[in-house]
PDB file of C-alpha atoms in Angstrom:
ATOM      1  CA  MET A1077      10.640  -2.879  -6.376  1.00 56.00           C
ATOM      2  CA  ILE A1078      13.031  -1.865  -3.993  1.00 68.00           C
ATOM      3  CA  ALA A1079      13.635  -4.600  -0.867  1.00 77.00           C
ATOM      4  CA  LEU A1080      11.760  -3.623   2.395  1.00 81.00           C
ATOM      5  CA  PRO A1081      13.659  -5.039   4.986  1.00 83.00           C
ATOM      6  CA  PRO A1082      11.545  -7.994   6.100  1.00 85.00           C
ATOM      7  CA  SER A1083      10.485  -6.284   9.804  1.00 87.00           C
ATOM      8  CA  THR A1084       8.710  -3.033   7.381  1.00 91.00           C
ATOM      9  CA  ARG A1085       4.823  -2.704   8.932  1.00 94.00           C
ATOM     10  CA  ILE A1086       3.413  -1.795   6.221  1.00 94.00           C
ATOM     11  CA  TYR A1087       0.429   0.448   6.276  1.00 94.00           C
ATOM     12  CA  LEU A1088      -3.043   1.087   4.220  1.00 92.00           C
ATOM     13  CA  ALA A1089      -4.514   4.298   4.724  1.00 92.00           C
ATOM     14  CA  CYS A1090      -8.256   2.961   3.934  1.00 89.00           C
ATOM     15  CA  GLY A1091     -10.869   6.143   2.306  1.00 86.00           C
ATOM     16  CA  THR A1092      -9.267   7.609  -0.494  1.00 88.00           C
ATOM     17  CA  THR A1093      -6.632  10.282  -0.408  1.00 92.00           C
ATOM     18  CA  ASP A1094      -5.544  13.219  -2.731  1.00 94.00           C
ATOM     19  CA  MET A1095      -3.251  11.998  -4.867  1.00 95.00           C
ATOM     20  CA  ARG A1096      -1.866  15.753  -4.623  1.00 96.00           C
ATOM     21  CA  LYS A1097      -0.307  15.606  -1.974  1.00 96.00           C
ATOM     22  CA  GLY A1098       3.386  14.576  -2.015  1.00 96.00           C
ATOM     23  CA  ILE A1099       5.809  14.075   1.110  1.00 97.00           C
ATOM     24  CA  ASN A1100       4.817  15.865   3.053  1.00 97.00           C
ATOM     25  CA  GLY A1101       1.815  15.768   3.043  1.00 96.00           C
ATOM     26  CA  LEU A1102       1.301  12.564   2.680  1.00 97.00           C
ATOM     27  CA  ALA A1103       4.062  12.051   5.481  1.00 96.00           C
ATOM     28  CA  VAL A1104       1.579  15.013   7.757  1.00 96.00           C
ATOM     29  CA  LEU A1105      -1.058  12.505   6.827  1.00 94.00           C
ATOM     30  CA  ALA A1106       1.199   8.982   8.758  1.00 94.00           C
ATOM     31  CA  GLN A1107       1.132  10.750  11.791  1.00 94.00           C
ATOM     32  CA  GLU A1108      -2.038  13.239  12.716  1.00 92.00           C
ATOM     33  CA  VAL A1109      -4.481  11.090  10.733  1.00 88.00           C
ATOM     34  CA  LEU A1110      -3.064   7.424  11.027  1.00 90.00           C
ATOM     35  CA  SER A1111      -1.433   8.106  13.885  1.00 91.00           C
ATOM     36  CA  ILE A1112       1.455   6.354  13.579  1.00 94.00           C
ATOM     37  CA  ASN A1113       5.767   8.352  13.451  1.00 95.00           C
ATOM     38  CA  PRO A1114       5.866   7.988   9.561  1.00 95.00           C
ATOM     39  CA  HIS A1115      10.088   8.207  10.651  1.00 96.00           C
ATOM     40  CA  SER A1116       9.226   5.162  11.934  1.00 94.00           C
ATOM     41  CA  GLY A1117      10.303   3.078   8.899  1.00 92.00           C
ATOM     42  CA  ALA A1118       6.557   1.985   8.153  1.00 95.00           C
ATOM     43  CA  LEU A1119       6.139   1.823   4.668  1.00 95.00           C
ATOM     44  CA  PHE A1120       2.340   3.480   4.099  1.00 96.00           C
ATOM     45  CA  ALA A1121      -0.213   3.650   1.204  1.00 95.00           C
ATOM     46  CA  TYR A1122      -1.990   5.331  -0.026  1.00 95.00           C
ATOM     47  CA  ARG A1123      -5.036   5.333  -2.597  1.00 93.00           C
ATOM     48  CA  GLY A1124      -6.787   8.330  -5.082  1.00 90.00           C
ATOM     49  CA  LYS A1125     -10.838   8.321  -5.617  1.00 91.00           C
ATOM     50  CA  ARG A1126     -10.824   6.490  -8.494  1.00 91.00           C
ATOM     51  CA  GLY A1127      -9.005   3.823  -7.767  1.00 90.00           C
ATOM     52  CA  ASP A1128      -6.394   3.141 -10.832  1.00 92.00           C
ATOM     53  CA  LEU A1129      -3.291   5.572  -8.622  1.00 94.00           C
ATOM     54  CA  VAL A1130      -1.327   4.134  -5.733  1.00 95.00           C
ATOM     55  CA  LYS A1131       1.278   6.172  -3.937  1.00 97.00           C
ATOM     56  CA  LEU A1132       3.895   4.763  -1.672  1.00 96.00           C
ATOM     57  CA  LEU A1133       5.605   6.339   1.528  1.00 96.00           C
ATOM     58  CA  TRP A1134       8.928   5.654   3.040  1.00 95.00           C
ATOM     59  CA  TYR A1135      11.587   6.482   5.295  1.00 94.00           C
ATOM     60  CA  ASP A1136      14.877   4.273   4.745  1.00 90.00           C
ATOM     61  CA  GLY A1137      16.587   6.449   7.519  1.00 90.00           C
ATOM     62  CA  GLN A1138      18.320   8.884   5.633  1.00 93.00           C
ATOM     63  CA  GLY A1139      15.109  10.389   3.817  1.00 94.00           C
ATOM     64  CA  PHE A1140      11.183   9.271   2.245  1.00 96.00           C
ATOM     65  CA  CYS A1141      10.728   7.858  -0.557  1.00 95.00           C
ATOM     66  CA  LEU A1142       7.385   8.357  -2.434  1.00 96.00           C
ATOM     67  CA  PHE A1143       6.734   5.447  -4.867  1.00 95.00           C
ATOM     68  CA  SER A1144       3.730   5.808  -7.968  1.00 95.00           C
ATOM     69  CA  LYS A1145       1.929   3.930  -9.483  1.00 93.00           C
ATOM     70  CA  ARG A1146      -1.082   4.310 -12.071  1.00 93.00           C
ATOM     71  CA  MET A1147      -3.254   1.428 -13.378  1.00 90.00           C
ATOM     72  CA  ASP A1148      -3.228   1.367 -16.957  1.00 89.00           C
ATOM     73  CA  ARG A1149      -7.022  -0.752 -16.906  1.00 87.00           C
ATOM     74  CA  GLY A1150      -7.997  -1.395 -13.160  1.00 85.00           C
ATOM     75  CA  ARG A1151      -8.694  -1.069 -10.320  1.00 88.00           C
ATOM     76  CA  PHE A1152      -6.013  -1.410  -6.828  1.00 88.00           C
ATOM     77  CA  VAL A1153      -8.309  -3.084  -4.352  1.00 85.00           C
ATOM     78  CA  TRP A1154      -8.675  -1.750  -1.295  1.00 85.00           C
ATOM     79  CA  PRO A1155     -10.154  -1.855   2.122  1.00 80.00           C
ATOM     80  CA  VAL A1156     -14.497  -0.622   1.866  1.00 76.00           C
ATOM     81  CA  THR A1157     -13.648   0.910   4.995  1.00 74.00           C
ATOM     82  CA  GLY A1158     -13.793   4.724   5.579  1.00 68.00           C
ATOM     83  CA  SER A1159     -11.115   5.756   7.467  1.00 71.00           C
ATOM     84  CA  GLY A1160      -8.486   3.741   9.571  1.00 83.00           C
ATOM     85  CA  LYS A1161      -5.990   2.168   8.630  1.00 88.00           C
ATOM     86  CA  VAL A1162      -5.000  -2.059   7.438  1.00 89.00           C
ATOM     87  CA  SER A1163      -1.748  -3.272   7.980  1.00 91.00           C
ATOM     88  CA  LEU A1164      -0.186  -6.086   5.556  1.00 90.00           C
ATOM     89  CA  SER A1165       2.651  -7.793   4.527  1.00 88.00           C
ATOM     90  CA  GLY A1166       3.997  -7.953   2.240  1.00 88.00           C
ATOM     91  CA  ALA A1167       3.509 -11.089   0.557  1.00 85.00           C
ATOM     92  CA  GLN A1168       0.009  -8.600   0.342  1.00 87.00           C
ATOM     93  CA  LEU A1169       1.405  -5.394  -1.034  1.00 89.00           C
ATOM     94  CA  SER A1170       3.038  -7.388  -3.981  1.00 87.00           C
ATOM     95  CA  MET A1171      -0.016  -8.560  -4.296  1.00 86.00           C
ATOM     96  CA  LEU A1172      -1.491  -4.883  -4.314  1.00 88.00           C
ATOM     97  CA  ILE A1173       0.463  -3.404  -6.426  1.00 88.00           C
ATOM     98  CA  GLU A1174       0.028  -5.934  -9.362  1.00 86.00           C
ATOM     99  CA  GLY A1175      -3.144  -5.637  -9.202  1.00 84.00           C
ATOM    100  CA  ILE A1176      -4.735  -9.285  -7.518  1.00 83.00           C
ATOM    101  CA  ASP A1177      -7.237  -9.208  -4.820  1.00 80.00           C
ATOM    102  CA  TRP A1178      -4.711  -9.578  -1.463  1.00 75.00           C
ATOM    103  CA  ARG A1179      -7.990 -10.513   0.386  1.00 76.00           C
ATOM    104  CA  ARG A1180      -8.392 -13.689  -0.570  1.00 73.00           C
ATOM    105  CA  PRO A1181      -5.576 -14.873  -3.777  1.00 66.00           C
ATOM    106  CA  GLU A1182      -6.625 -17.777  -5.488  1.00 62.00           C
ATOM    107  CA  ARG A1183      -4.434 -20.893  -4.741  1.00 55.00           C
ATOM    108  CA  SER A1184      -4.073 -22.930  -7.774  1.00 50.00           C
ATOM    109  CA  ASP A1185      -4.898 -27.456  -6.033  1.00 54.00           C
ATOM    110  CA  ARG A1186      -2.420 -29.242  -4.768  1.00 61.00           C
ATOM    111  CA  PRO A1187      -1.627 -31.975  -6.318  1.00 59.00           C
ATOM    112  CA  ILE A1188      -3.244 -35.652  -4.805  1.00 67.00           C
ATOM    113  CA  LEU A1189      -0.589 -37.920  -5.638  1.00 68.00           C
ATOM    114  CA  ALA A1190       3.752 -37.033  -6.761  1.00 66.00           C
ATOM    115  CA  GLY A1191       4.618 -38.020  -9.921  1.00 59.00           C
TER     116      GLY A1191
END
């Protein structure tokens, strides 16, 4: 994945999105539904109805970038709410793209003794 600047804000569009939409349609959703300027440099994530396709829209300062990923097996973990937005960190976005439940990641046990 392309490395985003650390200050990039990341938003999930809750609910489902018509995945036939391209750059212009998704930018309009960011502006009208999420009430965020799509040219602000934030990254917007949208998920389809089946849950196996996600699209990421990002304005890099020169133009819009549209990335998509379709899961062969499984579904992307998404908030249950039907509308609105959720803010994520870069680490949570990485987990989401890998198909990991970013809301409750499993941590390994910490060692008790050194050595």
